[in-house]
Short mmCIF file of C-alpha atoms in Angstrom, two decimals:
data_model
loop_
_atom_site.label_atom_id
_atom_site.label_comp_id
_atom_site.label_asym_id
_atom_site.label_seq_id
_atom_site.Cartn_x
_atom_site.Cartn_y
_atom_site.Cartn_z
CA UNK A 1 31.50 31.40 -17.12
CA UNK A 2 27.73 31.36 -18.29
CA UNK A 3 25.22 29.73 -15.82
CA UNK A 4 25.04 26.25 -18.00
CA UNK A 5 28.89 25.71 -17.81
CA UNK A 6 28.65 26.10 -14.04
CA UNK A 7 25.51 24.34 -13.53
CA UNK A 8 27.15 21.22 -15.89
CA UNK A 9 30.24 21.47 -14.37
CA UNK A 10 28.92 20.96 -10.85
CA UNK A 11 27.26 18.57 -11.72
CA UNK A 12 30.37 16.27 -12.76
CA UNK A 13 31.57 16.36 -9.13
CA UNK A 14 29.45 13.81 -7.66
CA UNK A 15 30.91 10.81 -5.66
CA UNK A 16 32.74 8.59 -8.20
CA UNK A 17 32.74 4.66 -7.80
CA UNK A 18 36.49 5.08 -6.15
CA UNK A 19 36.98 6.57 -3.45
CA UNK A 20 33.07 7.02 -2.77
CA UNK A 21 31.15 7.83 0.19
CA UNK A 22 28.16 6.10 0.59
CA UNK A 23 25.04 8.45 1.74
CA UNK A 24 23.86 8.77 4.66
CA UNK A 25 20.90 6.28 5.72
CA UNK A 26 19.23 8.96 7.83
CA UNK A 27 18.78 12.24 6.27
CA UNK A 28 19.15 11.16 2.74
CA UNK A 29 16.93 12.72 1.07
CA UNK A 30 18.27 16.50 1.89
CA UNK A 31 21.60 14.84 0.71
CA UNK A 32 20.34 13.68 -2.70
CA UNK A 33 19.01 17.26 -3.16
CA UNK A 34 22.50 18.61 -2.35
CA UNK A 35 23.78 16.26 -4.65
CA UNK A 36 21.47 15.72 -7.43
CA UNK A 37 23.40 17.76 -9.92
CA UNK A 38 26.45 16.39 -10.00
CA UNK A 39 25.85 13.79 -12.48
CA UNK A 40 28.98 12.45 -14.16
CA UNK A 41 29.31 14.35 -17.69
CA UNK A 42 32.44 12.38 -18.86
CA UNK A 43 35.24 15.05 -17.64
CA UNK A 44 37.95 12.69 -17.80
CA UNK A 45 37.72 12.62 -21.44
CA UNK A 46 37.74 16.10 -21.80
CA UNK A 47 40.28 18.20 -22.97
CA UNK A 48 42.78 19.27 -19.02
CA UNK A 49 45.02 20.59 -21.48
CA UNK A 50 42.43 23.86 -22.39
CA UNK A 51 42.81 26.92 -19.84
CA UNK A 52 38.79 26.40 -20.24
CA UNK A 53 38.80 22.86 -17.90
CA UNK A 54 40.55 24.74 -15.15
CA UNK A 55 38.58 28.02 -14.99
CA UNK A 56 36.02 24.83 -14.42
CA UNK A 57 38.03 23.74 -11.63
CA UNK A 58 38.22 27.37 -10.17
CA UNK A 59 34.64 27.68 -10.20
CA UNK A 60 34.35 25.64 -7.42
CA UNK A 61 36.64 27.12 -5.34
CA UNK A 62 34.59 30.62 -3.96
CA UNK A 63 36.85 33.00 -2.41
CA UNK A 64 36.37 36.57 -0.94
CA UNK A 65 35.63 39.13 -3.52
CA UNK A 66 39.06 40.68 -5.17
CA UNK A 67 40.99 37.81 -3.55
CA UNK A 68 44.16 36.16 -5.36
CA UNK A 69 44.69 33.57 -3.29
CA UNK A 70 48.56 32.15 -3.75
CA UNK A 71 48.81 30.86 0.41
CA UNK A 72 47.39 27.26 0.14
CA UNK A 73 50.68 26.01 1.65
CA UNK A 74 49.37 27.70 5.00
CA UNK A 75 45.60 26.12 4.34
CA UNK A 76 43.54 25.24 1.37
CA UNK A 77 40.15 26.50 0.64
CA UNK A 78 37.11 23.61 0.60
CA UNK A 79 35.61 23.18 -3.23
CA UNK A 80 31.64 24.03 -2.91
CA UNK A 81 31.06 19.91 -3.36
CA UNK A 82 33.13 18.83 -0.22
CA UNK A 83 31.69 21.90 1.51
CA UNK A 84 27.95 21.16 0.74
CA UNK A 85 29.19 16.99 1.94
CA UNK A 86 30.22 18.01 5.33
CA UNK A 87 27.59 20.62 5.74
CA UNK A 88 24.68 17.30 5.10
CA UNK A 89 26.69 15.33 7.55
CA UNK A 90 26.90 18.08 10.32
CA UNK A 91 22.89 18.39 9.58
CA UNK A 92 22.92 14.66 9.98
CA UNK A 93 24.62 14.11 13.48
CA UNK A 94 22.86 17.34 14.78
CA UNK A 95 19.26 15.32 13.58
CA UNK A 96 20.32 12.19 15.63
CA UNK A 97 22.93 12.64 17.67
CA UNK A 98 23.93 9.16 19.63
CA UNK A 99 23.31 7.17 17.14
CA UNK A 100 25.61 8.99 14.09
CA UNK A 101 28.34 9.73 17.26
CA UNK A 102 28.57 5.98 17.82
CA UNK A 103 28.60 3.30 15.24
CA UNK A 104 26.23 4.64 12.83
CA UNK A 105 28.49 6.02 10.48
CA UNK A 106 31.20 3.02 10.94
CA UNK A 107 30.85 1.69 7.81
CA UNK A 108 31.17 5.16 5.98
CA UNK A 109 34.83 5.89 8.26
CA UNK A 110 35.60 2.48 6.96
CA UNK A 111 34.93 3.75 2.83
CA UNK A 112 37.09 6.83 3.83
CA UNK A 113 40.45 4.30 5.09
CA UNK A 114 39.91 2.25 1.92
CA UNK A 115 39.26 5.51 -0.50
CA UNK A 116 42.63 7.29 1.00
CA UNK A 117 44.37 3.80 0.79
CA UNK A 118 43.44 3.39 -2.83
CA UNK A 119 44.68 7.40 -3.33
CA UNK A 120 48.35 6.73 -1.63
CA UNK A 121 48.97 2.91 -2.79
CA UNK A 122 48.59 1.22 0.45
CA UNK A 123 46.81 -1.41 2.69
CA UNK A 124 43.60 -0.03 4.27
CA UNK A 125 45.12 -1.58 7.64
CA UNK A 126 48.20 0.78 7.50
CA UNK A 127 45.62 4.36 7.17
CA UNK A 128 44.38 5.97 10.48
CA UNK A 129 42.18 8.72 10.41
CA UNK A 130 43.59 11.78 13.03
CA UNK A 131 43.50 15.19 13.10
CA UNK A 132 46.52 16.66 11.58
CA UNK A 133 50.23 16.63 10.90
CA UNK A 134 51.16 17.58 14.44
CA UNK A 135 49.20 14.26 16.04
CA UNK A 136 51.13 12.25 13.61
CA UNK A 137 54.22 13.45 14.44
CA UNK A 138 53.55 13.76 18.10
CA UNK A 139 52.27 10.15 18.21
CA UNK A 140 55.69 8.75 16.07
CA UNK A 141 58.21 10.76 18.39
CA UNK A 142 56.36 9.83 21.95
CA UNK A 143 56.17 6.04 20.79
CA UNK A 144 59.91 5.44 20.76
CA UNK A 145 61.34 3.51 23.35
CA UNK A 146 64.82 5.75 22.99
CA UNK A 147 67.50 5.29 25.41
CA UNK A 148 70.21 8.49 26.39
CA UNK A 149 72.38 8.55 23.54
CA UNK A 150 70.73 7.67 20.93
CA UNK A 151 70.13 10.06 17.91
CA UNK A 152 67.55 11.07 15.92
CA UNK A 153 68.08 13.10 12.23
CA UNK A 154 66.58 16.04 12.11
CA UNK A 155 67.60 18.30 9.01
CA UNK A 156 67.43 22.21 9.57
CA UNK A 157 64.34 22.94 7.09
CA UNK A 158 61.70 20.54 9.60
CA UNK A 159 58.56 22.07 10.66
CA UNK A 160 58.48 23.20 14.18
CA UNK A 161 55.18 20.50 14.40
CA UNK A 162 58.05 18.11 13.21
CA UNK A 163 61.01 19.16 15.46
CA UNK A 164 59.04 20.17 18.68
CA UNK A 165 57.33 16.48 19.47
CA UNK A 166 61.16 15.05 19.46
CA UNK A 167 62.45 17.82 21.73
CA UNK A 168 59.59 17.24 23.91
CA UNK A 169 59.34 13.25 23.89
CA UNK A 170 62.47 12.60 23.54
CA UNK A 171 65.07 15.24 23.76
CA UNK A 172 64.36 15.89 27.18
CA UNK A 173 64.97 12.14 28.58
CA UNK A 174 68.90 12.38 26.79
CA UNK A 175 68.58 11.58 23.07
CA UNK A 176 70.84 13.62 21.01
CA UNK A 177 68.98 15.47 17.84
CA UNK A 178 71.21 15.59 15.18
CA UNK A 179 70.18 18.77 12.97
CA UNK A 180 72.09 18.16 9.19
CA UNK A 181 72.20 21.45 6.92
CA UNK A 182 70.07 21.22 3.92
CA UNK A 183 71.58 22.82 0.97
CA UNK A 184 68.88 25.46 -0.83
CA UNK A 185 69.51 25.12 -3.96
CA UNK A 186 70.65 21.69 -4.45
CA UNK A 187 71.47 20.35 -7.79
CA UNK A 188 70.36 16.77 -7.41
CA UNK A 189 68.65 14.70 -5.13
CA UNK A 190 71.68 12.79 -4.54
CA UNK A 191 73.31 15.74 -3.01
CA UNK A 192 70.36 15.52 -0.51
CA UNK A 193 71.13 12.03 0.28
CA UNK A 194 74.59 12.43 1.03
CA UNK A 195 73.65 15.27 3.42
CA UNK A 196 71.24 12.58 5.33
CA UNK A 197 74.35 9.19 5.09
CA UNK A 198 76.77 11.24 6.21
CA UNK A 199 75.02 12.63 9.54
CA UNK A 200 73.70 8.84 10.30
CA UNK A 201 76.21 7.54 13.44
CA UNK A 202 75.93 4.15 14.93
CA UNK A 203 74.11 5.28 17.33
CA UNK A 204 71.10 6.46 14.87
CA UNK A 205 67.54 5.14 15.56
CA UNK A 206 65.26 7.27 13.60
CA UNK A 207 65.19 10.06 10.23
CA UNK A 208 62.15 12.55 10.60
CA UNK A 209 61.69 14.17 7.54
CA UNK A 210 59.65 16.54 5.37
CA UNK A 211 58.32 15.06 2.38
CA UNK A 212 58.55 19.16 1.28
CA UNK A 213 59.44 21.57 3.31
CA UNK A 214 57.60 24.38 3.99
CA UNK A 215 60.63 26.81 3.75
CA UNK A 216 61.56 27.00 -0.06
CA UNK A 217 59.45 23.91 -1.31
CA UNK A 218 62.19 21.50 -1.66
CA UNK A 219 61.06 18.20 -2.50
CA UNK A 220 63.02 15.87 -0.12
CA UNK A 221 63.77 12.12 -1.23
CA UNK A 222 62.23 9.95 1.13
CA UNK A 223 62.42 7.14 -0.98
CA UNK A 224 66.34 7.21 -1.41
CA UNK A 225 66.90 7.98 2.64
CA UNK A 226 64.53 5.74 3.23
CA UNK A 227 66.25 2.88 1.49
CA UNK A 228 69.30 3.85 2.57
CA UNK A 229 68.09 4.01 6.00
CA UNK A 230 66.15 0.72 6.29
CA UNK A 231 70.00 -0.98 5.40
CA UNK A 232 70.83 0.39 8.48
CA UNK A 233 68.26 -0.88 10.41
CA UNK A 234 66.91 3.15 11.04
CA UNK A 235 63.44 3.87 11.31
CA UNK A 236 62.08 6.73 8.52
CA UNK A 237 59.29 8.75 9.78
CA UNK A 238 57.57 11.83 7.34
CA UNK A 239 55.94 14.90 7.97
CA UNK A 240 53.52 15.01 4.43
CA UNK A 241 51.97 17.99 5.09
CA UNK A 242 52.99 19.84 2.12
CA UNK A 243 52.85 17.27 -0.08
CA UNK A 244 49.55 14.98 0.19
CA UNK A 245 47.29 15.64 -2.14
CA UNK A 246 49.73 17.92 -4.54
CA UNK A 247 51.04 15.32 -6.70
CA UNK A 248 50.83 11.63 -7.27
CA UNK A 249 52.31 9.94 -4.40
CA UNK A 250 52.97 5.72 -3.56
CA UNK A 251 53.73 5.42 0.10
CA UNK A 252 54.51 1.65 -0.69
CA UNK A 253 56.73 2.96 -3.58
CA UNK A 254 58.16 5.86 -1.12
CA UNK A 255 59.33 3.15 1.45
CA UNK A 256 59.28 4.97 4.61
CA UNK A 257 57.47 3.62 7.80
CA UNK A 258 55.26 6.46 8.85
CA UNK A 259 53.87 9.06 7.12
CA UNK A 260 51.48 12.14 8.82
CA UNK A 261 49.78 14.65 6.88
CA UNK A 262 46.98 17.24 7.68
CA UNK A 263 44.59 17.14 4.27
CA UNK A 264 43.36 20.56 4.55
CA UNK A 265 45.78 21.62 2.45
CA UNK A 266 46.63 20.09 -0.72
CA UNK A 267 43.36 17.82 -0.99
CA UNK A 268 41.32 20.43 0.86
CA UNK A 269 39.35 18.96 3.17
CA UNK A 270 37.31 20.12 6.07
CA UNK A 271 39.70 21.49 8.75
CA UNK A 272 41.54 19.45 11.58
CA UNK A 273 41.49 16.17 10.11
CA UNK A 274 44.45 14.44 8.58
CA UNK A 275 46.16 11.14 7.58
CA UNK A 276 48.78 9.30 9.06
CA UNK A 277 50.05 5.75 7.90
CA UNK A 278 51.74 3.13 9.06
CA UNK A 279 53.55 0.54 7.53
CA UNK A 280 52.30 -2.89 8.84
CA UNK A 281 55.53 -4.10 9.90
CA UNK A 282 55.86 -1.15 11.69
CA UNK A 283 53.25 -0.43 13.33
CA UNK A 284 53.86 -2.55 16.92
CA UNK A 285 56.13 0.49 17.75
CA UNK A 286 53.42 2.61 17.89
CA UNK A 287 51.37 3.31 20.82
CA UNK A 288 48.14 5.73 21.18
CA UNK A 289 48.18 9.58 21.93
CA UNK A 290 44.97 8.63 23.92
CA UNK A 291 43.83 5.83 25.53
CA UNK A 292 39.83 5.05 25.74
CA UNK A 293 37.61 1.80 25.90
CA UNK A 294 39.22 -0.14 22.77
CA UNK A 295 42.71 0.96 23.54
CA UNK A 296 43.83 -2.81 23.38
CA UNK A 297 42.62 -2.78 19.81
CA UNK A 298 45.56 -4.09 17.80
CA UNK A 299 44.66 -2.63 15.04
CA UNK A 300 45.65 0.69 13.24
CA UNK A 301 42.24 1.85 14.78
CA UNK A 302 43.71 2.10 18.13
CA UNK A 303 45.94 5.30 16.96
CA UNK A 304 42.32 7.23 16.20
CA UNK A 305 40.56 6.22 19.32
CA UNK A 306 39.24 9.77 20.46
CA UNK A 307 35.71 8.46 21.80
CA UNK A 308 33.68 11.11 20.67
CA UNK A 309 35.14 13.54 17.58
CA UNK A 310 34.31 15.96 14.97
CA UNK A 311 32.97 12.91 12.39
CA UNK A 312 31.48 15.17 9.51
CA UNK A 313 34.65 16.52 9.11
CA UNK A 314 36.08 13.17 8.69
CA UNK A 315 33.68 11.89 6.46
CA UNK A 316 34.04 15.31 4.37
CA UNK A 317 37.61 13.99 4.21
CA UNK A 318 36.12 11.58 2.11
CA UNK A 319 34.76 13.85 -0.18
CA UNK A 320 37.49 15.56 -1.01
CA UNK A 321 39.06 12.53 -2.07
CA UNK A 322 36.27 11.98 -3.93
CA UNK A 323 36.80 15.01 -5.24
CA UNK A 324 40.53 14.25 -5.90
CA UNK A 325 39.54 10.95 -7.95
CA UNK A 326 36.38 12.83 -10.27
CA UNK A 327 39.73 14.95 -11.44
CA UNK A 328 41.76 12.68 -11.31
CA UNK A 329 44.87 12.17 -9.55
CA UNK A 330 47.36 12.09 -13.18
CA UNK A 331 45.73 15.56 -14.41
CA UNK A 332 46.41 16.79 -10.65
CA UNK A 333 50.03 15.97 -10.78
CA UNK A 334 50.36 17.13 -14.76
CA UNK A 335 48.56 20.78 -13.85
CA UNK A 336 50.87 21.36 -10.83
CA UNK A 337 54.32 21.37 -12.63
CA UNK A 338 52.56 23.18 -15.96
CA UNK A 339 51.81 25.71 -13.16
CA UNK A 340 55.27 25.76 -11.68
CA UNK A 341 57.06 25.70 -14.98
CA UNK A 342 54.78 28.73 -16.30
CA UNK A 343 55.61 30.66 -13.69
CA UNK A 344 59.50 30.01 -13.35
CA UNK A 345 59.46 30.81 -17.00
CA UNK A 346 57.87 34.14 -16.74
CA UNK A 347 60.63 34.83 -13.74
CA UNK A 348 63.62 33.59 -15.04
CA UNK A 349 66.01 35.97 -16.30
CA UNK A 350 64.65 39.16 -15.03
CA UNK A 351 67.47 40.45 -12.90
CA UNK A 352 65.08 41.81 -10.39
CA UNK A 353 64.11 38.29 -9.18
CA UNK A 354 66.26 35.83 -7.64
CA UNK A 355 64.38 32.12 -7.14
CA UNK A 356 65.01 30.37 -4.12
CA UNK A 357 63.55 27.02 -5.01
CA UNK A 358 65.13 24.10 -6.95
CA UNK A 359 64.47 23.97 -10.14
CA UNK A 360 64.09 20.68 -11.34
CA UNK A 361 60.97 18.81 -11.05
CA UNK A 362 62.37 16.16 -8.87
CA UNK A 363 63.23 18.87 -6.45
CA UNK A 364 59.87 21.39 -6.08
CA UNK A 365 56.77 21.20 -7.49
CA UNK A 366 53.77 23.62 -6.61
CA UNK A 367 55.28 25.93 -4.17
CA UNK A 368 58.01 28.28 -5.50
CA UNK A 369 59.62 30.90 -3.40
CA UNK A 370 61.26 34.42 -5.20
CA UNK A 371 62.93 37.18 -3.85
CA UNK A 372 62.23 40.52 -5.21
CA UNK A 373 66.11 41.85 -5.08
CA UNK A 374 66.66 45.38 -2.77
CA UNK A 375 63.40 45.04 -1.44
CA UNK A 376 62.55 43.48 2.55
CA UNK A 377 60.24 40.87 1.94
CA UNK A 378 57.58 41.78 4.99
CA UNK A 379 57.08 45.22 3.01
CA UNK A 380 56.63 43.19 -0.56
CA UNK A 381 54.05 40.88 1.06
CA UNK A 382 51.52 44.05 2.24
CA UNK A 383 52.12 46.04 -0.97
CA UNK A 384 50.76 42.12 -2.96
CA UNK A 385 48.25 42.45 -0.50
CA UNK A 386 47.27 46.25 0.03
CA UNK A 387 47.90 46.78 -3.92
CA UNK A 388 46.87 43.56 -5.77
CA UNK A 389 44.64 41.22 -3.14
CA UNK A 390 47.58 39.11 -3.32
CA UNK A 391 47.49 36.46 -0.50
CA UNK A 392 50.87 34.45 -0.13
CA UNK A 393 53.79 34.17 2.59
CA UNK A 394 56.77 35.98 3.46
CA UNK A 395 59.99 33.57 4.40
CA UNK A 396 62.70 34.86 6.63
CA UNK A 397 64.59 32.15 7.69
CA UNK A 398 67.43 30.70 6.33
CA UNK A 399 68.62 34.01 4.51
CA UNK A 400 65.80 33.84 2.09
CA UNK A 401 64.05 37.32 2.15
CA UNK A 402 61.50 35.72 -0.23
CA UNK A 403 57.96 35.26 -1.21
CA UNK A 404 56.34 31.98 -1.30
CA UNK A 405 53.91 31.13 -3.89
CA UNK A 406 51.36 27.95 -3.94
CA UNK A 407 49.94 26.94 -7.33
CA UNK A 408 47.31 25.03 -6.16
CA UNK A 409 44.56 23.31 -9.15
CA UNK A 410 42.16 26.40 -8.75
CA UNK A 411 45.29 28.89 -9.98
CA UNK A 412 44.81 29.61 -13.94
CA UNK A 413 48.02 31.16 -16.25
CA UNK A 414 45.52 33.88 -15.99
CA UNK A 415 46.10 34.38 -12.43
CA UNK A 416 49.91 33.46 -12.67
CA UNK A 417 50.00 36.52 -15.72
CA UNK A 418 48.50 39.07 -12.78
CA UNK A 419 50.98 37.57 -10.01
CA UNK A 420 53.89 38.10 -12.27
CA UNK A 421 52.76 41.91 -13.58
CA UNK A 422 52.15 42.66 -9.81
CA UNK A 423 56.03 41.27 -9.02
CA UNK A 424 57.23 43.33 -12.13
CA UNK A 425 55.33 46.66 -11.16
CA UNK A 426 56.58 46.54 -7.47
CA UNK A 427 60.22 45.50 -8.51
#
């Protein structure tokens, strides 16, 4: 890309009117610097359908020299705007510490609530700000007032950060975890369902679930369990972590009552912050992880009530879903299955590959897992690497032997044509 196209391009990804973060009252004028070139230069009438827009996109994405980088289900890079955001807030707090610690930036956490509100369809009152998936799931599973006997669903394909808080809080005092098999390659999402109705006793109280599980990248159907559930009178909690930020997602829409996800993934934020909502109704069976001056708060507020915390990294949040919106959340859920689809193509019917992830776009979306047949997959992963600068992750569990590939918005067919030759050549 010539130095105009970059220079214009950055320039488009300045703070748009949703989702915006307001600047800074002290410091300002090293923000406006940082900042001063990205001008709005109409991207969302351009043309997202040109491989041209998303070398754009790429371009703000830096990565180590000869790096492919096909992991950002393990953790997604920071775009050079939300990077150069937090960086001007860090500079900020560092310039005057007590006062940006406490209460000077309330009113910019409050534009970060509304902005990721606005992104997943909900009331600002159901969005805390924490620090990850694990804190969400750890506060849902400790807040239950479960009695010996009870049960909680767990299927088999649940994070360990989604199956370990329940063992610990929960387990341990006599409830029964009920651990369904998930099928891998299931042929509808009703088949999914039936696995969830049919391990639901009288005796259920809660379903913890993936939204997409880090395994295979199955996409689970919270909103049928959770509809199902809710006739029951069971409790739906979600571990998002693979999925906020990938496509276009309406919590309201999905139904469930809590939902945690860590954003430095899909939405690429600034490391160890995350989102967790709570559906209003909800919400009085939650208590706080931690306890400090406010704790009586009833409010949402009272689930983020760390006293003093990493803020720039929570206000960079912000950025990147300012970042998010000056895309544009449609062309972000459009590029991700154009990815997936180009890549199953290429795959399909070459009898050296077997694919391990559902095909249908109800079912996965931007992580796809292959097995390259007759070979062990640990050995595959360092030849990618060694060979090719090809970052992604080896699966073992659950018989799959394969490689698991993230097609995150800063992945061209370009880089999808050199995964694929790499696959073919080692094959």
């Amino acid at each position: 890309m010539n130095a105009k196209n970059r220079r214009n391009f950055l320039k488009a990804f300045g703070f748009g009117a949703a989702g915006a973060i307001a600047l800074p009252a002290f410091g300002a004028t090293k923000f406006e610097e940082i900042t001063a070139y990205w001008d709005d230069l109409g991207l969302g009438v351009q043309d997202d359908t040109s491989e041209a827009y998303w070398d754009l996109v790429k371009s703000q994405f830096i990565f180590a020299e000869g790096l492919y980088y096909f992991n950002n289900a393990s953790l997604g890079p920071s775009s050079i705007a939300i990077q150069n955001a937090t960086k001007n807030y860090r500079d900020t707090l560092d310039g005057f510490p007590s006062r940006y610690m406490w209460g000077g930036w309330k009113d910019e956490k409050e534009t970060v609530r509304k902005a990721l509100a606005a992104m997943f369809a909900v009331d600002a009152e159901e969005i805390a700000l924490i620090h990850n998936t694990t804190e969400g799931m750890n506060l849902i599973a400790r807040s239950f007032d479960l009695k010996p006997g009870d049960e909680v669903l767990l299927a088999d394909h649940e994070h360990p950060s989604g199956t370990i808080p329940w063992e610990a809080w929960q387990e341990s005092k006599g409830v029964t975890l009920v651990r369904p098999k998930l099928p891998i390659l299931p042929k509808s999402i009703e088949e999914i369902v039936t696995v969830y109705e049919k391990a639901i006793t009288s005796k259920t109280k809660v379903i913890s679930m993936c939204h997409i599980v880090n395994t295979n990248g199955m996409i689970l159907p919270v909103k049928e369990v959770s509809e199902m559930a809710h006739k029951r009178g069971i409790f739906v909690a979600v571990d998002g972590a693979q999925s906020a930020g990938m496509f276009g997602i309406n919590l309201a829409d999905l139904g469930c009552d809590f939902y945690a996800a860590s954003s430095h993934k899909w939405l690429f934020s600034p490391k160890g912050v995350g989102v967790f909502y709570a559906k209003k109704k909800s919400q009085s069976y939650l208590k706080p992880l931690m306890v400090a001056r406010g704790h009586k708060d009833t409010s949402i507020r009272r689930l983020e009530n760390y006293n003093t915390r990493n803020l720039p990294e929570v206000l960079g949040l912000g950025a990147s879903v300012a970042f998010h919106h000056k895309i544009g959340a449609v062309r972000i859920h459009n590029r991700i299955f154009v990815l997936k689809n180009y890549f199953r193509k290429k795959i399909e019917g070459n009898p050296k590959f077997k694919l391990k992830t559902p095909k249908d776009d109800s079912l996965s979306a931007a992580i796809q897992v292959v097995e390259i047949l007759g070979k062990e997959v640990r050995d595959v992963k360092q030849e990618l690497w060694d060979t090719y600068g090809i970052d992604c992750r080896p699966m073992t569990g659950f018989g799959l032997n394969a490689l698991r590939f993230s097609f995150a918005i800063y992945i061209t067919k370009e880089d999808i044509d050199y995964l694929v030759n790499a696959l073919e050549e080692l094959a």
